[in-house]
Every structure is written in C-alpha cells, then in structure tokens.
Coordinates of C-alpha atoms in Angstrom, one line a residue:
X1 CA -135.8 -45.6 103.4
X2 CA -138.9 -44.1 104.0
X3 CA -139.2 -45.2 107.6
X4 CA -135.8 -43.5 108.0
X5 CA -136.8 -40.2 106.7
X6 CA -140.0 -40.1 109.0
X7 CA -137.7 -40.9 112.1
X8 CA -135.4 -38.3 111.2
X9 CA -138.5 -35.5 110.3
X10 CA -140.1 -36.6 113.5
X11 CA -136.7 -36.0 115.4
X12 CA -136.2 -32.5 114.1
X13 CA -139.5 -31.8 115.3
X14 CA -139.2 -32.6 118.3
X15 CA -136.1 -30.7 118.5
X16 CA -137.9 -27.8 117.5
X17 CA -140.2 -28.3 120.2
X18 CA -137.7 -28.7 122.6
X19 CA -136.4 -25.1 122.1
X20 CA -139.3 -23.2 121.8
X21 CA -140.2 -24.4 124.9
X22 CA -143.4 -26.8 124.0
X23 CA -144.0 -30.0 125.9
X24 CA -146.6 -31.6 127.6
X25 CA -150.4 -31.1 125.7
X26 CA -148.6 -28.2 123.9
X27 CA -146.2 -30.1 122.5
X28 CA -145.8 -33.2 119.4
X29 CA -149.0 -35.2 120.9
X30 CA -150.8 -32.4 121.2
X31 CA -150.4 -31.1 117.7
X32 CA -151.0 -34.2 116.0
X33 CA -153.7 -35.4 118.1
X34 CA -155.5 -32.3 116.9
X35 CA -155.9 -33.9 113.4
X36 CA -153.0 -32.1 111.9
X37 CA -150.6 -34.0 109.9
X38 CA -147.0 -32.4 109.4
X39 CA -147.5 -32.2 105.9
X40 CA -150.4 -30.1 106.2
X41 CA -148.4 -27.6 108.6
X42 CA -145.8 -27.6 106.7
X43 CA -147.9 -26.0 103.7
X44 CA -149.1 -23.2 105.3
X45 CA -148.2 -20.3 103.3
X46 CA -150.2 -17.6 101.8
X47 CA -150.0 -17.2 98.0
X48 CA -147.8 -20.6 97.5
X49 CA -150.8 -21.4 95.4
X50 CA -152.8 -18.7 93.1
X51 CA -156.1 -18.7 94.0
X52 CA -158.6 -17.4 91.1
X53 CA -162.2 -15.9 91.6
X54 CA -163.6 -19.2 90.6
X55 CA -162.4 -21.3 93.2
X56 CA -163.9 -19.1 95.2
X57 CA -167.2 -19.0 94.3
X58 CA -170.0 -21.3 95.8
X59 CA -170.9 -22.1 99.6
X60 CA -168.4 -23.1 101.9
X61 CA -168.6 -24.6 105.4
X62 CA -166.2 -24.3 108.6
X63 CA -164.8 -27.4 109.7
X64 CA -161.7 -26.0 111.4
X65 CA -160.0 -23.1 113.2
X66 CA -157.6 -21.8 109.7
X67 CA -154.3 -20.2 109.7
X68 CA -151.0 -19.4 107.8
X69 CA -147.7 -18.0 107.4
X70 CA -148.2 -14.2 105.2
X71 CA -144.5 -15.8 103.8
X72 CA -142.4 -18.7 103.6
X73 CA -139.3 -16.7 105.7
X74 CA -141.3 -16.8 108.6
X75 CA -142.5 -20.4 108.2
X76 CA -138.3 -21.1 108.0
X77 CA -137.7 -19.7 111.6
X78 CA -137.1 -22.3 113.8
X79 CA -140.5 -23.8 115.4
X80 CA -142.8 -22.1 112.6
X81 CA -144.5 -25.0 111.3
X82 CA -145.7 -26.2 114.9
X83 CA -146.5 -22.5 115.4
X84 CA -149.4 -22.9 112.9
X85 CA -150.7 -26.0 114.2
X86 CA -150.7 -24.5 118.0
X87 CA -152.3 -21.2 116.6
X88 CA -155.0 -23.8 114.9
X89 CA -155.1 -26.0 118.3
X90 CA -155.7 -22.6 120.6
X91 CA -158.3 -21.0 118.8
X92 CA -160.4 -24.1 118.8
X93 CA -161.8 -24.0 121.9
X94 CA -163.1 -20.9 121.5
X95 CA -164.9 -21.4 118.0
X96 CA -166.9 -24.2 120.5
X97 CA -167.7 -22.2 123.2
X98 CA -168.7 -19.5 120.8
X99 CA -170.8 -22.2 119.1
X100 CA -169.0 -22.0 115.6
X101 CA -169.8 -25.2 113.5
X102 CA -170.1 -26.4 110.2
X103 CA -174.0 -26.2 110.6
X104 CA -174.2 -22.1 111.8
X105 CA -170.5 -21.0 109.8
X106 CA -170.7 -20.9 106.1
X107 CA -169.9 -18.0 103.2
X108 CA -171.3 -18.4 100.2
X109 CA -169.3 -16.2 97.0
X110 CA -171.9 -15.5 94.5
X111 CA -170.9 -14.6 90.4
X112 CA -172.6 -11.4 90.9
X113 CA -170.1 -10.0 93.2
X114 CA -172.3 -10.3 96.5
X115 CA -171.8 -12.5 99.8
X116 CA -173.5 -14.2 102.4
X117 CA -172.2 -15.3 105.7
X118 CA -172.9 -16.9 108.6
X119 CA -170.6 -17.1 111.8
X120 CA -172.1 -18.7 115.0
X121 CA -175.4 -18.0 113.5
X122 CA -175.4 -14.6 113.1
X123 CA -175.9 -13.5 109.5
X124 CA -174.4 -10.9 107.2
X125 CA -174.0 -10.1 103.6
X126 CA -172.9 -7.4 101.0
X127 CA -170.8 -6.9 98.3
X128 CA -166.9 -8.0 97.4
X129 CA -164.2 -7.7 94.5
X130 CA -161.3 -10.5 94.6
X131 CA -157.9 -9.1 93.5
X132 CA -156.2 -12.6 92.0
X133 CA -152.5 -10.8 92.3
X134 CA -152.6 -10.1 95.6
X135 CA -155.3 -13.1 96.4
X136 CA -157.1 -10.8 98.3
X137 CA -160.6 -10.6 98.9
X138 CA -162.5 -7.2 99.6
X139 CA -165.8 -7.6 101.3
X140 CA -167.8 -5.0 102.4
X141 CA -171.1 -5.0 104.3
X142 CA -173.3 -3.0 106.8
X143 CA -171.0 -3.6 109.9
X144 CA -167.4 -3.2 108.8
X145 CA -165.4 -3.4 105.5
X146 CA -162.4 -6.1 105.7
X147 CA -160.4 -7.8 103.5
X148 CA -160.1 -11.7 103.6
X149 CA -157.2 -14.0 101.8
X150 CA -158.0 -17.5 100.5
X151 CA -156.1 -20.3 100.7
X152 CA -156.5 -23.4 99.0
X153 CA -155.6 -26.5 100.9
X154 CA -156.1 -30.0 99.7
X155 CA -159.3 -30.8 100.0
X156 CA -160.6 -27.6 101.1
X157 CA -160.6 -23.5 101.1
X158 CA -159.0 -21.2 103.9
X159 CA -160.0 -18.0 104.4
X160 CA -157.9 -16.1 106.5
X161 CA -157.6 -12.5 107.6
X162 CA -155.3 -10.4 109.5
X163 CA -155.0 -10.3 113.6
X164 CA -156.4 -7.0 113.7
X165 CA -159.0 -7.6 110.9
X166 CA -160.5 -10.5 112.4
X167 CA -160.6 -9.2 115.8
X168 CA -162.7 -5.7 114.0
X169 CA -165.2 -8.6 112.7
X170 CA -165.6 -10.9 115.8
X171 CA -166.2 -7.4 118.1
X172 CA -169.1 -6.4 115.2
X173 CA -170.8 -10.1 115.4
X174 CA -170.3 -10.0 119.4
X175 CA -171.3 -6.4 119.4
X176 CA -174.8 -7.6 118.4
X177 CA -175.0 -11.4 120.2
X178 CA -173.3 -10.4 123.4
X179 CA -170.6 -13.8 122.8
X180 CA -167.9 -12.9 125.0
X181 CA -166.5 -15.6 123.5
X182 CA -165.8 -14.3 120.3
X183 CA -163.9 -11.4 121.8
X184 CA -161.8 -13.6 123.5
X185 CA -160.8 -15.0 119.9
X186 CA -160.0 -11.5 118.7
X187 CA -157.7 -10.6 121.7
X188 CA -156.2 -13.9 121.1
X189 CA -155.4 -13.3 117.2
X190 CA -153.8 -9.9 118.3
X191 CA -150.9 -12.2 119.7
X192 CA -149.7 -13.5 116.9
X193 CA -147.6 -11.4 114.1
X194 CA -147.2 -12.3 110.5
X195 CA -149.9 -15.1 110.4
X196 CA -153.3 -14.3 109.4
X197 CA -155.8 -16.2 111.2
X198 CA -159.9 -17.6 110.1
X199 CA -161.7 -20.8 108.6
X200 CA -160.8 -23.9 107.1
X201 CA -164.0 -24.5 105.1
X202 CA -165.4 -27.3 103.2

C-alpha cells in the first residue's frame, strides 16, 4: 500500500513537471538530487507553524539556500512544490561562489533584543523586535532596516525575507566587499513573486 501511494505521488510529480516545462537537470533528478525530499517541499509555507521569540533565540548556522510559499494557495498552483525546491537548487550556486557557508553565515538572536550576523564573512549587528502574530522579525542596523520571517523546519530554522528585501541586504554587504556575486543573488530573488527567499540554518 505504501509503495502504491509513492508511485502514484511520484507520477503526479512528474506530471507537474511535464507542464511546467522542467526536464533534464531542472527537472525530478535534479530536485531530489539536491538533497530535498518531497515532503520537505511540500511544507514550505510561511506561518503553517507559529514561531515564538524563543525559538528564535541563540546562534544559528547556514547550511542551505531557504525558501517558502507567503501562503498555502500559491503552494496549490500546479508545479508550486517543485517551484521551491528549483528556487532552493538556483540560488545555490551563488551562496558558493559568494563564499556563503556554515563557517562565515550565522545570526545569533540575543534576549536582550540585539543581533549579530555574519553573511560571507562580513559582519553586522543591531537591534530587533519579533512580532509572534505576524512571525515577523524587525531588525535594524547601521546599513539598512529589513524585516526577516522565521520558519521552523524539522530539524532546523528558516529565515526568510522578501525578493526585494533581500536584494536591499545583499547590495549593502556587496556594497562594502565588492562580491558581484551577491548581486547576482538579489537580481535573481527579484524573479520570483509570493515566495520569500534566505537561509536554512542549523
């Protein structure tokens, strides 16, 4: 029985693929040969689960591009769950050439109300306020003042911010560090509507 229901989850996503058009690297074997399972695609929706300030306090460390769905109604259009996974799968290369790892990308959420960060090495920190209703952190620092979204996934954190949000961030860090290759990331997030785009942290 279970073997049945796999076949038949694994045919309707590859029917999916078929019509929006993604075969080839792009398509099934390039999704899950990214490391995604469908059942963590298939949960990638902000707010599903609340989030308190708790959970988001203490250091966290990137181990993956992170995305998701700002509501289930555009996860239900057809091809929405391998959307995430192909958002996750193009940002990647990027976050390497930009030389974004789990050793140089971390945020740390203090009880105090202040943040640190690290992307690609280069440092920031200031001050934030986490609305639990809207799950919707508000950080604020020297460069630029940008709200971020947690999402809790099973064994780790999201945080995610919106296209245009994330590209005002990567253009301060790259601003200062000269990566062109973080700019390429924000004119890449500016593609994609109704998905908010960041870290999967640890």
């Amino acid at each position: 029985m279970m073997k049945k229901k796999t076949l038949i989850l694994l045919a309707a996503v590859t029917l999916v693929l078929s019509g929006c058009g993604l075969t080839g690297q792009s398509g099934l074997g390039g999704i899950l040969g990214n490391g995604e399972t469908i059942g963590n695609v298939i949960t990638s929706v902000l707010g599903l689960t609340k989030v308190t300030q708790r959970d988001i306090i203490g250091t966290w460390s990137y181990y993956q591009p992170g995305c998701a769905f700002t509501s289930e109604q555009l996860l239900k259009k057809a091809g929405g769950e391998v959307v995430a996974a192909e958002i996750k799968s193009k940002v990647k290369p990027y976050y390497d050439k930009a030389g974004v790892s789990s050793s140089n990308t971390q945020v740390s959420f203090g009880e105090d109300g202040r943040f640190s960060a690290v992307i690609a090495g280069k440092q920031f920190s200031g001050t934030y306020t986490y609305d639990e209703a809207q799950s919707k952190i508000s950080m604020k620092s020297l460069l630029f003042t940008v709200n971020c979204y947690p999402k809790r996934n099973a064994n780790s954190m999201a945080f995610l911010f919106e296209a245009s949000k994330l590209l005002t961030v990567l253009q301060a860090l790259s601003a200062i560090n000269g990566s062109v290759e973080l700019q390429n990331i924000g004119e890449l997030a500016k593609q994609y509507d109704g998905v908010r785009i960041g870290f999967d942290m640890k």
